[in-house]
Coordinates of C-alpha atoms in Angstrom, one line a residue:
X1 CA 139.0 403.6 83.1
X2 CA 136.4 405.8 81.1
X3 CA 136.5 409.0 79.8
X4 CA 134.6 411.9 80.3
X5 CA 133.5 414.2 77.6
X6 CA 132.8 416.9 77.0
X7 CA 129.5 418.7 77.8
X8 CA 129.0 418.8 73.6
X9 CA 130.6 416.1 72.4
X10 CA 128.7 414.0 75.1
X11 CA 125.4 414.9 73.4
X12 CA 126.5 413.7 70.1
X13 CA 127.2 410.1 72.3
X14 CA 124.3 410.0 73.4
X15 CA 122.3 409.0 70.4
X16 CA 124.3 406.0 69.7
X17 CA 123.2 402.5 70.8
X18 CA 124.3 401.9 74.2
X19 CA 126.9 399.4 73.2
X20 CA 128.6 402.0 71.9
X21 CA 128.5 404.4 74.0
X22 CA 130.0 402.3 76.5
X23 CA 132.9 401.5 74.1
X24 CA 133.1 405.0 73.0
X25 CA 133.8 406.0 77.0
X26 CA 137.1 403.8 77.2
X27 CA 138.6 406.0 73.8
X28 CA 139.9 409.5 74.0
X29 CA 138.0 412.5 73.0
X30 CA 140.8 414.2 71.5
X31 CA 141.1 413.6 67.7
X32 CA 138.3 411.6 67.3
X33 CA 136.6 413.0 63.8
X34 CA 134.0 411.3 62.8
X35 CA 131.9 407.8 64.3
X36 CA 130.8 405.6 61.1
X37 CA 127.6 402.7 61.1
X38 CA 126.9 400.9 58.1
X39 CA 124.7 398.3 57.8
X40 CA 126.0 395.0 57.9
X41 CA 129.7 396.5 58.7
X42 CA 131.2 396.7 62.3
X43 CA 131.0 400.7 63.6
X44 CA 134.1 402.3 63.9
X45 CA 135.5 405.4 65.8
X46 CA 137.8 407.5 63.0
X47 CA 140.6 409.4 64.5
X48 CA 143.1 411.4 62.5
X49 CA 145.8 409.1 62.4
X50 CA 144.1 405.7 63.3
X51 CA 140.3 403.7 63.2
X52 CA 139.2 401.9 66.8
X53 CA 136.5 399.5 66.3
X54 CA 133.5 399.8 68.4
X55 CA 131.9 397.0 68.5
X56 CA 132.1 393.4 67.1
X57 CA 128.9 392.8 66.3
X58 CA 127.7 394.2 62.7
X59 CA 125.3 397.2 62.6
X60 CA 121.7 396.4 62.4
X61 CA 118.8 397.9 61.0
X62 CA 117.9 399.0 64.9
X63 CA 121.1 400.7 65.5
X64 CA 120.5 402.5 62.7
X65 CA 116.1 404.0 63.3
X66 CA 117.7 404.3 66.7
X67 CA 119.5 407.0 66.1
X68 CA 118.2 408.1 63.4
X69 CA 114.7 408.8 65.6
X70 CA 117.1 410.6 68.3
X71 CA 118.1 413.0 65.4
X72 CA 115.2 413.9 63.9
X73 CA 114.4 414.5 60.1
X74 CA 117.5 414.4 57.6
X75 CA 116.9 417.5 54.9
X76 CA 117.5 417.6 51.2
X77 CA 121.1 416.9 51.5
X78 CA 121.0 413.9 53.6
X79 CA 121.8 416.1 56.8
X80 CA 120.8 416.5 60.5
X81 CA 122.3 417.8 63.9
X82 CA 122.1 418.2 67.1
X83 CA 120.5 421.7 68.4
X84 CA 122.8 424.0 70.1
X85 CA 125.5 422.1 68.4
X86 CA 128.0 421.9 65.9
X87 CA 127.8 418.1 65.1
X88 CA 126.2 416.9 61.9
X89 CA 125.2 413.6 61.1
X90 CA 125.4 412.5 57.4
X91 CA 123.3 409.5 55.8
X92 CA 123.6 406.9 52.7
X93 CA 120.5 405.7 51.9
X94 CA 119.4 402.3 49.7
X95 CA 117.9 402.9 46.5
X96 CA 114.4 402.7 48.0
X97 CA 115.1 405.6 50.4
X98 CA 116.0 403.9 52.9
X99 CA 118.9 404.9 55.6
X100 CA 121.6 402.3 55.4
X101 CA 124.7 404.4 56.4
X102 CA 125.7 407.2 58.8
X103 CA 128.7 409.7 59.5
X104 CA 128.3 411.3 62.7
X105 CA 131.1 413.8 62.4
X106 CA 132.2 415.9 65.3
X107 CA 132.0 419.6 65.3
X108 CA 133.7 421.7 67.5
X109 CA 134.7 425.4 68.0
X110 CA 138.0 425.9 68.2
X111 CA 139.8 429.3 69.0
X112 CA 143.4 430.7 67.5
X113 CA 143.1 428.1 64.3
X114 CA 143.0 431.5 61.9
X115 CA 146.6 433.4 63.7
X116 CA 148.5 432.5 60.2
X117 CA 145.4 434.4 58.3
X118 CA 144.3 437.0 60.8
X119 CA 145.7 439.6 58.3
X120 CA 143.9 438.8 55.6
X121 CA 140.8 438.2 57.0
X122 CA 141.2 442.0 59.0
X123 CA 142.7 443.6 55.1
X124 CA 138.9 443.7 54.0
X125 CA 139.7 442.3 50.7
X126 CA 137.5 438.5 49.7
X127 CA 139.3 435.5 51.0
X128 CA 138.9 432.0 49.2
X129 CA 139.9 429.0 51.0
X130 CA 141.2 425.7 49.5
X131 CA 142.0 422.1 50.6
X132 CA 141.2 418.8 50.8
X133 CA 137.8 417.4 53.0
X134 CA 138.4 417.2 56.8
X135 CA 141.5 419.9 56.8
X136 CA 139.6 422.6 58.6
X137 CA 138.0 424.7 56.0
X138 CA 135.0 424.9 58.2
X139 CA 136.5 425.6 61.6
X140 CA 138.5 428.4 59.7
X141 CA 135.0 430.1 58.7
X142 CA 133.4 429.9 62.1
X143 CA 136.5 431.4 64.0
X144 CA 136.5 434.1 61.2
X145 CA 132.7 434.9 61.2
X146 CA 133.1 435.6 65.2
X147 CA 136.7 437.7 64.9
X148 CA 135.1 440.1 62.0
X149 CA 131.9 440.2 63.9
X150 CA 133.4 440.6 67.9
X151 CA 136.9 442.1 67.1
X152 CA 136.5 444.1 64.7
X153 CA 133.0 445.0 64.9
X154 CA 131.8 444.0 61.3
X155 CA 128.0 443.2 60.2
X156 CA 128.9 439.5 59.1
X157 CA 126.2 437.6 58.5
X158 CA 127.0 433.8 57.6
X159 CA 125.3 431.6 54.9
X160 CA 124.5 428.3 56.2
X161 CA 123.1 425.9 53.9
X162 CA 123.7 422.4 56.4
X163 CA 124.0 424.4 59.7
X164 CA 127.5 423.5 59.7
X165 CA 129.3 426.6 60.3
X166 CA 126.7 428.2 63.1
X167 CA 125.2 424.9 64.6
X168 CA 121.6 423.0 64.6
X169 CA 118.8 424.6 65.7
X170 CA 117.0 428.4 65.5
X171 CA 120.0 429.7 67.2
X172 CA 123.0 430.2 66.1
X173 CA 125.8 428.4 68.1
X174 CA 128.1 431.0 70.2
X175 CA 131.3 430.0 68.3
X176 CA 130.3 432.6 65.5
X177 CA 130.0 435.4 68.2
X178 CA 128.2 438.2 67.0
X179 CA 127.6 437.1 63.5
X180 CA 123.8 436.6 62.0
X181 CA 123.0 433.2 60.6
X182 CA 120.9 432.8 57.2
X183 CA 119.7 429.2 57.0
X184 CA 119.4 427.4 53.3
X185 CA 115.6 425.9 53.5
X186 CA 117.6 423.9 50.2
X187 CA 120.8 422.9 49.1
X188 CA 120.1 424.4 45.4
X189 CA 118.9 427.4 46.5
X190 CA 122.0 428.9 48.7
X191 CA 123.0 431.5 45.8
X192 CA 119.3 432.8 46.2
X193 CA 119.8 433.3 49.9
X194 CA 123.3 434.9 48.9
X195 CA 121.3 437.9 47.4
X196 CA 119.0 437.8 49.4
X197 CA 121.8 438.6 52.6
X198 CA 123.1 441.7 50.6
X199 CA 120.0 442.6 49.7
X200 CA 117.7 442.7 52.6
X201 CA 120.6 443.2 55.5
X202 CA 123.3 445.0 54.8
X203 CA 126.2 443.1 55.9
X204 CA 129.9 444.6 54.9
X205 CA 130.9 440.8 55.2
X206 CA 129.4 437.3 54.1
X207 CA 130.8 433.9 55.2
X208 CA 129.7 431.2 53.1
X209 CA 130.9 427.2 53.2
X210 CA 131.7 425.2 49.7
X211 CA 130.8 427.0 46.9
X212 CA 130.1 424.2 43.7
X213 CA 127.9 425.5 41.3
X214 CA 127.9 428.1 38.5
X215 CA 125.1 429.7 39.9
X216 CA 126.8 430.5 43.2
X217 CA 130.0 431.4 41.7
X218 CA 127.9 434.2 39.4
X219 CA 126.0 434.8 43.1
X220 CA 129.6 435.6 44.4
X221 CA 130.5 437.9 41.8
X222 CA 127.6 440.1 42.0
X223 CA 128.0 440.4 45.8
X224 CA 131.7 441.0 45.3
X225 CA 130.8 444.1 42.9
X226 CA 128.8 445.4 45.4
X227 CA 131.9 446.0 47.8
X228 CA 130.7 443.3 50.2
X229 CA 133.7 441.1 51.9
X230 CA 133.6 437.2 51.0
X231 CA 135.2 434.8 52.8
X232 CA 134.4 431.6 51.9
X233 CA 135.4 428.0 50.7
X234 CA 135.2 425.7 47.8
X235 CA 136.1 422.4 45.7
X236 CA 139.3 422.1 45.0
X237 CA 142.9 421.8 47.2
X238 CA 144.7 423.8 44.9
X239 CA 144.7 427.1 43.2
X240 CA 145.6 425.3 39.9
X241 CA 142.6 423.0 41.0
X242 CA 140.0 425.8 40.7
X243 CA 141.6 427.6 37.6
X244 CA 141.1 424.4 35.3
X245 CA 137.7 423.7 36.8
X246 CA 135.1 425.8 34.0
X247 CA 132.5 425.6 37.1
X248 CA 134.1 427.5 39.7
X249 CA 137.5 429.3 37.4
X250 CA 134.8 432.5 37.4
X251 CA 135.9 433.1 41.3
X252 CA 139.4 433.7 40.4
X253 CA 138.5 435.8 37.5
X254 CA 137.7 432.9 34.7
X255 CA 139.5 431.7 31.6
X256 CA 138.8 432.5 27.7
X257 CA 141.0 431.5 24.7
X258 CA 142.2 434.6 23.2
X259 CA 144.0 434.3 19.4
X260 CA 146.6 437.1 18.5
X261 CA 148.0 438.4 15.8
X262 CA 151.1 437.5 14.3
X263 CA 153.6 440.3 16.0
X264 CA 152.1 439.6 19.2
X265 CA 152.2 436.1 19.4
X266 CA 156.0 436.9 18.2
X267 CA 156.7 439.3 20.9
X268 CA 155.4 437.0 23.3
X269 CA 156.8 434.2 22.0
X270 CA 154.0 432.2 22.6
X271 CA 151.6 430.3 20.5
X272 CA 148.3 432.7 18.6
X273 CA 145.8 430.7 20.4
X274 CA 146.6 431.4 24.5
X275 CA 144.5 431.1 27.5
X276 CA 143.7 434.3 29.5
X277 CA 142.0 435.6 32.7
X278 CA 138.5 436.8 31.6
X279 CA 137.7 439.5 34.7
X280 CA 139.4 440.5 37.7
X281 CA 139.2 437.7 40.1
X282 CA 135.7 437.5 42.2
X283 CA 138.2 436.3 45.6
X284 CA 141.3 438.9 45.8
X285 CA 143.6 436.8 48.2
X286 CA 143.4 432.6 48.1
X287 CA 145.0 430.4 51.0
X288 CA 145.7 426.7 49.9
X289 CA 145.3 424.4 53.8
X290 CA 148.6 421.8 53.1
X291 CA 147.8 421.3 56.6
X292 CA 146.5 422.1 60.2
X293 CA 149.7 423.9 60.3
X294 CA 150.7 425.2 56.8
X295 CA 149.2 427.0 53.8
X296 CA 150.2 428.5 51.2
X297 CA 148.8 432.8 50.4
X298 CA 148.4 434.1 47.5
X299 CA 147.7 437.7 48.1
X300 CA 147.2 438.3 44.4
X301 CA 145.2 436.3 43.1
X302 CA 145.2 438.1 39.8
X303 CA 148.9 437.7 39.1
X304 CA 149.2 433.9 40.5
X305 CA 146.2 433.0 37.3
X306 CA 147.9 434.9 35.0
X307 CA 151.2 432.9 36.1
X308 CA 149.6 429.4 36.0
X309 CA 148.2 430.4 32.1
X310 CA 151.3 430.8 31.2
X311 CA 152.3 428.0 32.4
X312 CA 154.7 429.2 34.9
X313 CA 154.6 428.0 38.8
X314 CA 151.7 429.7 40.7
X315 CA 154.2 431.3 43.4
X316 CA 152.6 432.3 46.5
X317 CA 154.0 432.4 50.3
X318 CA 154.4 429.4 53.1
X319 CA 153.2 430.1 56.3
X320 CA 153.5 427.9 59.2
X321 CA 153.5 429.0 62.9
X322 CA 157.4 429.0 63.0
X323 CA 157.6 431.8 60.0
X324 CA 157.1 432.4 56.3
X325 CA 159.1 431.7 53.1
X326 CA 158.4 432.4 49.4
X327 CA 156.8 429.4 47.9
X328 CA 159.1 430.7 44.0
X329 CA 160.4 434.7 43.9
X330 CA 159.6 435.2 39.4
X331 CA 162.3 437.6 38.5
X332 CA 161.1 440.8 36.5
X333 CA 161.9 440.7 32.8
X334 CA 164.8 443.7 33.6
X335 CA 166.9 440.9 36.2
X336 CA 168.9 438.3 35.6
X337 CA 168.3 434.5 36.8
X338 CA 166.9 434.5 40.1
X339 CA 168.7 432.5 42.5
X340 CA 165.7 430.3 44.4
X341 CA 165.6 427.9 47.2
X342 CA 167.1 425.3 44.8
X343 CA 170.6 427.3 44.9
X344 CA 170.4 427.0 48.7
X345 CA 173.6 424.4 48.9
X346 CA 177.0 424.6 50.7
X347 CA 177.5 427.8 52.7
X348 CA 174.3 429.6 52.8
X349 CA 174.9 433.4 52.3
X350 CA 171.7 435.4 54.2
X351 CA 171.1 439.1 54.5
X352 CA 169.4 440.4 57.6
X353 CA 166.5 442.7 56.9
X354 CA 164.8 444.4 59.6
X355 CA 166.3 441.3 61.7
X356 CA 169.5 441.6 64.1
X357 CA 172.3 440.9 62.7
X358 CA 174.3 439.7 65.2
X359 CA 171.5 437.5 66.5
X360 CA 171.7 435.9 63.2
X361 CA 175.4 435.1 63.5
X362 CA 175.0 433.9 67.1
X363 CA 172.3 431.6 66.1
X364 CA 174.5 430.0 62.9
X365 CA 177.5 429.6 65.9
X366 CA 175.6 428.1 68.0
X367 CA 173.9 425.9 66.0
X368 CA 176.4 425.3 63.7
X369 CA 174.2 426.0 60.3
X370 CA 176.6 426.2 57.2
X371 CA 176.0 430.1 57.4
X372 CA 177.0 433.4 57.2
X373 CA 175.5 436.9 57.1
X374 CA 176.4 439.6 54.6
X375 CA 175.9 443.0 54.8
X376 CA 174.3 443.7 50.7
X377 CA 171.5 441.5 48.9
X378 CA 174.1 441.4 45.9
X379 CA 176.3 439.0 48.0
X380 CA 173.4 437.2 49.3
X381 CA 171.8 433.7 48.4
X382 CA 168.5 434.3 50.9
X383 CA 166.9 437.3 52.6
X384 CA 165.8 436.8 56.3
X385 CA 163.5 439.8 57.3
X386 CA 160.2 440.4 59.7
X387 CA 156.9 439.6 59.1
X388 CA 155.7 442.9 59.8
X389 CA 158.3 444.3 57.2
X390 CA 157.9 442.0 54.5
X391 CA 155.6 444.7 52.6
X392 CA 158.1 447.1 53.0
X393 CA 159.1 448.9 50.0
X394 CA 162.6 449.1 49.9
X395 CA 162.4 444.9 50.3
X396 CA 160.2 444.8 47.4
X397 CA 162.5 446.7 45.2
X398 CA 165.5 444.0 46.4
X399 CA 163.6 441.1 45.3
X400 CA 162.5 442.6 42.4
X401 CA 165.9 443.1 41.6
X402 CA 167.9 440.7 42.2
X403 CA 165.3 437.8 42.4
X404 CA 166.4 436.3 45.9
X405 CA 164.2 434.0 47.6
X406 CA 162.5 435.8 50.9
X407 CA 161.8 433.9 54.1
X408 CA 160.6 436.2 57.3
X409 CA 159.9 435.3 60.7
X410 CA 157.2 437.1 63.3
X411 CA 159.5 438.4 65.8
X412 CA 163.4 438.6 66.3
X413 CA 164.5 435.8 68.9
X414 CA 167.0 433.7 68.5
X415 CA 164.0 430.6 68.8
X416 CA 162.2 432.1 65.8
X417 CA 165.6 432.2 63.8
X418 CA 166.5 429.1 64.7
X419 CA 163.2 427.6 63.4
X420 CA 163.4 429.1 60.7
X421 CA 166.7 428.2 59.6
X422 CA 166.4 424.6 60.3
X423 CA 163.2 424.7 58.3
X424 CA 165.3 426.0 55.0
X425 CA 168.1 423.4 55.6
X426 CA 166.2 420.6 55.4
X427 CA 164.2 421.7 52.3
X428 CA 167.4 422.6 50.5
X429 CA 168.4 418.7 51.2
X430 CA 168.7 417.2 47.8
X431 CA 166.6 414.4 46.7
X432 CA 168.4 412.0 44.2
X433 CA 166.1 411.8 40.5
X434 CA 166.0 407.7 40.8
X435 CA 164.3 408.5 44.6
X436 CA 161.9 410.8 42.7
X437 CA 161.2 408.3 40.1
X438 CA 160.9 405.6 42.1
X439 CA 158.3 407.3 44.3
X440 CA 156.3 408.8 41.1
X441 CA 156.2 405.2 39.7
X442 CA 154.8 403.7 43.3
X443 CA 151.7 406.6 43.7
X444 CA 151.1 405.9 39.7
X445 CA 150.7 401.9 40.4
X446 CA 149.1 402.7 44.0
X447 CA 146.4 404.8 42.7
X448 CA 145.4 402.0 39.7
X449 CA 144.8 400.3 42.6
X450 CA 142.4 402.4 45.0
X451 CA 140.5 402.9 41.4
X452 CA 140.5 399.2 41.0
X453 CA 139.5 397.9 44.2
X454 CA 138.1 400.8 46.0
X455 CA 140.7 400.4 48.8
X456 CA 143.2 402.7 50.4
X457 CA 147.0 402.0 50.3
X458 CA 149.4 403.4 52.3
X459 CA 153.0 405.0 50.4
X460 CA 156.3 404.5 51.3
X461 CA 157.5 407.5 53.3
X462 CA 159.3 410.1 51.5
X463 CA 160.5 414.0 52.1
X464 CA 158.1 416.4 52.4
X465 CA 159.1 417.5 48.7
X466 CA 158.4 414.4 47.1
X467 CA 155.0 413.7 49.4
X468 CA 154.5 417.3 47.5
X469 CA 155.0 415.4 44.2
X470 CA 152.6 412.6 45.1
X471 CA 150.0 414.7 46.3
X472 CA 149.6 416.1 43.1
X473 CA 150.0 412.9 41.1
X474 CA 146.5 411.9 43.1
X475 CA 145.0 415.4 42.7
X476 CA 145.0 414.3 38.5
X477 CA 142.8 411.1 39.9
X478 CA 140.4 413.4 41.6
X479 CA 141.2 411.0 44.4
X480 CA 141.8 412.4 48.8
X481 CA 145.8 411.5 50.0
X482 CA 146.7 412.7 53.7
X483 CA 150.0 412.8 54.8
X484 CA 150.3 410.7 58.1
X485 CA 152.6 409.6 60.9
X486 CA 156.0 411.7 61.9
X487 CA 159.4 412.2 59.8
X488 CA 161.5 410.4 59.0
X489 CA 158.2 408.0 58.6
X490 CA 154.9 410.5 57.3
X491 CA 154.0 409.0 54.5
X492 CA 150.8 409.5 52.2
X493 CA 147.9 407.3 52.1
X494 CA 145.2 407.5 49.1
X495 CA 141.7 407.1 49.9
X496 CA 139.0 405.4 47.1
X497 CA 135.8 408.1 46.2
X498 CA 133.8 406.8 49.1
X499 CA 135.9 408.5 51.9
X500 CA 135.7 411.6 50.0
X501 CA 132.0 411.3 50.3
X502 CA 132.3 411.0 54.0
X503 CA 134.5 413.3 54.6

């Protein structure tokens, strides 16, 4: 039985070798990221959660021209596509110049993948994604480029330095609607096209893909201070990541070593030499992409850099498609302890906000949570409000005052609630220190190893709090993990530099 793509996706088939395209016709489209030839290797199909081997035989110097004449000339960054599409094909190449490697990674336009970040994008303040290669930074951008330019009738015009975001060719793919495209004739010379956008066309937004060097970072800045919206991506999957990095820190306001004076290093109770923010933060909000389905917002980014300089947890909120919770509620210097997700054991005491209370109740009976409702925030051990309530200012000046942790959902149905609850059981489900140790001690000895032997390895699988824990063990290596498979069995795997590369 064969399969038949997709008008697009079919045109990125049809510059393989015909061996492969007849092999690639018995796999399914869906989830197939990225087709790999390297010389002297057998090809491979990558999917998300698996490789299919296409073809027995090792790839030869002829498979290789042979597409490479079908795509035409690679530019400065080892690029190419496909006109009037999204795909882009990647090459390594020998140190005589010579193609010896490709990535054909498929590109597609996908519609409802920014839902959990509509409001930001719409608030008119800069937005800086994060996350790891291959999450979605991209397909975020191109969804947000057509919303601002279609729904809400914004000049956006979009920075394209590999044609990634708005497609091969002169023009633009229809997946950024009514957004204008400014090609990059060179990688190095995006932050001059940058300016050049504000400059020349007056757009009250600018999309741009991976910003990495100083020069593009100072480029944002200056585009920033002239009340232009940025939305836009860079290295980094966290928003620790990009604060210790001295390259790219100047988008969330930099970081300078300040040394104070006796009384104030007293007052503080702090060391005289401290790190501070430098400038208000180029990008106002920062999402982190966990994954497909969950990030993590920090709609100020100000406060979450001043939090991580002194040391403290960055904070920030979790949003998945079943609701929202508060990543850590800081209590104000006038409250007492806070009482966080940790406390969250036994009988769970919850205090309706904006929700119906009785539809609370009926949800704990019927599902038998260890729950109950109470009718003040003093009694309470987590409040459960709306979405659309959660800037409310009466809530604020609850969780400012009695430091509770806040977890909302969009709408008030007894599904949503349900969700929602579930979702705070099972994180409040306590994971015994030797477990945590044990697992530490396995992603220490398992990332010796990919640095070793340049191979990935596969963890054990663990809770999604510890995966949390492993994930950033690897983030130290500047290495890629990816949590894989279902619970009770997702598990990380680590990938060596070279995937990276690819990715």
């Amino acid at each position: 039985m064969t399969t038949p793509f997709s008008e697009e996706l079919a045109l990125l088939v049809d510059v393989l070798p015909l061996a492969l395209r007849e092999r690639l016709t018995t796999l399914p489209e869906d989830g197939l990221l990225e087709i790999v030839m390297d010389l002297g290797r057998p090809p491979q199909a990558r999917y998300a959660d698996r490789v299919e081997a296409l073809d027995d035989r090792p790839v030869s110097r002829d498979d290789i021209a042979h597409v490479v004449t079908q795509v035409g000339e690679f530019g400065a960054d080892n690029r190419a596509g496909i006109e009037g599409t999204l795909h882009r094909i990647s090459a390594i190449r020998n140190r005589k110049g010579d193609v010896i490697g490709l990535t054909l990674r498929v590109g597609r336009a996908v519609s409802g993948t920014i839902e959990l970040i509509r409001d930001l994008v719409a608030s008119g303040r800069s937005l800086l994604l994060l996350g790891r290669p291959g999450i979605g930074k991209t397909t975020k951008l191109r969804e947000v480029a057509r919303v601002l330019a279609d729904d809400y009738g914004k000049r956006v015009v979009v920075i394209d330095t590999s044609n990634e975001i708005g497609g091969d060719g002169d023009i633009p793919h229809p997946a950024i609607g009514g957004a204008r495209r400014m090609q990059v004739p060179r990688p190095e010379k995006q932050h001059a096209v940058m300016i050049e956008a504000v400059e020349n066309h007056m757009p009250e937004v600018i999309v741009i893909d991976e910003i990495g060097t100083e020069a593009e970072a100072l480029a944002a800045r200056t585009i920033a201070e002239r009340g232009v919206q940025l939305i836009g991506t860079a290295h980094g999957n966290t928003l620790e990541n990009l604060v210790q990095n001295p390259t790219l820190s100047d988008l969330v306001g930099g970081v300078q070593t300040v040394t104070l004076g006796d009384e104030e290093a007293r007052f503080r109770g702090t060391q005289k030499t401290v790190a501070e923010r430098k400038a208000p933060p180029t990008f106002e909000q920062v999402v982190e992409l966990v994954d497909r389905e969950e990030l993590i917002v920090h709609t100020d980014t100000a406060a979450a850099v001043d939090s991580i300089l002194r040391g403290e947890d960055a904070g920030g909120i979790r949003r998945t498609p079943d609701g929202e919770s508060r990543v850590k509620v800081p209590a104000p210097e006038t409250s007492g302890k806070p009482r966080s997700s940790e406390a969250l054991k036994g009988e769970v005491r919850i205090y309706p906000y904006a929700v119906s209370r009785d539809l609370v109740e009926r949800v704990i009976r019927s599902f038998r949570f260890d729950a109950r409702t109470v009718s003040s925030p003093e009694r309470a051990d987590m409040i459960l409000a709306l979405r659309s309530r959660a800037d409310d200012g009466r809530l604020r000046r609850i969780l400012g005052a009695t430091g509770l942790p806040l977890h909302t959902v969009k709408k008030s149905s007894t599904a949503q609630i349900r969700r929602l609850l579930n979702h705070v059981f099972s994180q409040a489900e306590e994971v015994a220190e030797a477990d945590i140790d044990a697992a530490v001690k396995e992603t220490e000895a398992a990332v010796q190893k990919v640095l070793e032997e340049a191979v990935e390895v596969a963890l054990a699988p663990q809770p999604k709090e510890v995966r949390k824990i492993q994930h950033h063990i690897v983030n130290r290596y500047h290495l890629v993990a990816e949590s894989v498979g279902s619970d009770p069995l997702r598990h990380l795997v680590i990938y060596p530099d070279w995937t990276e590369a690819r990715s």
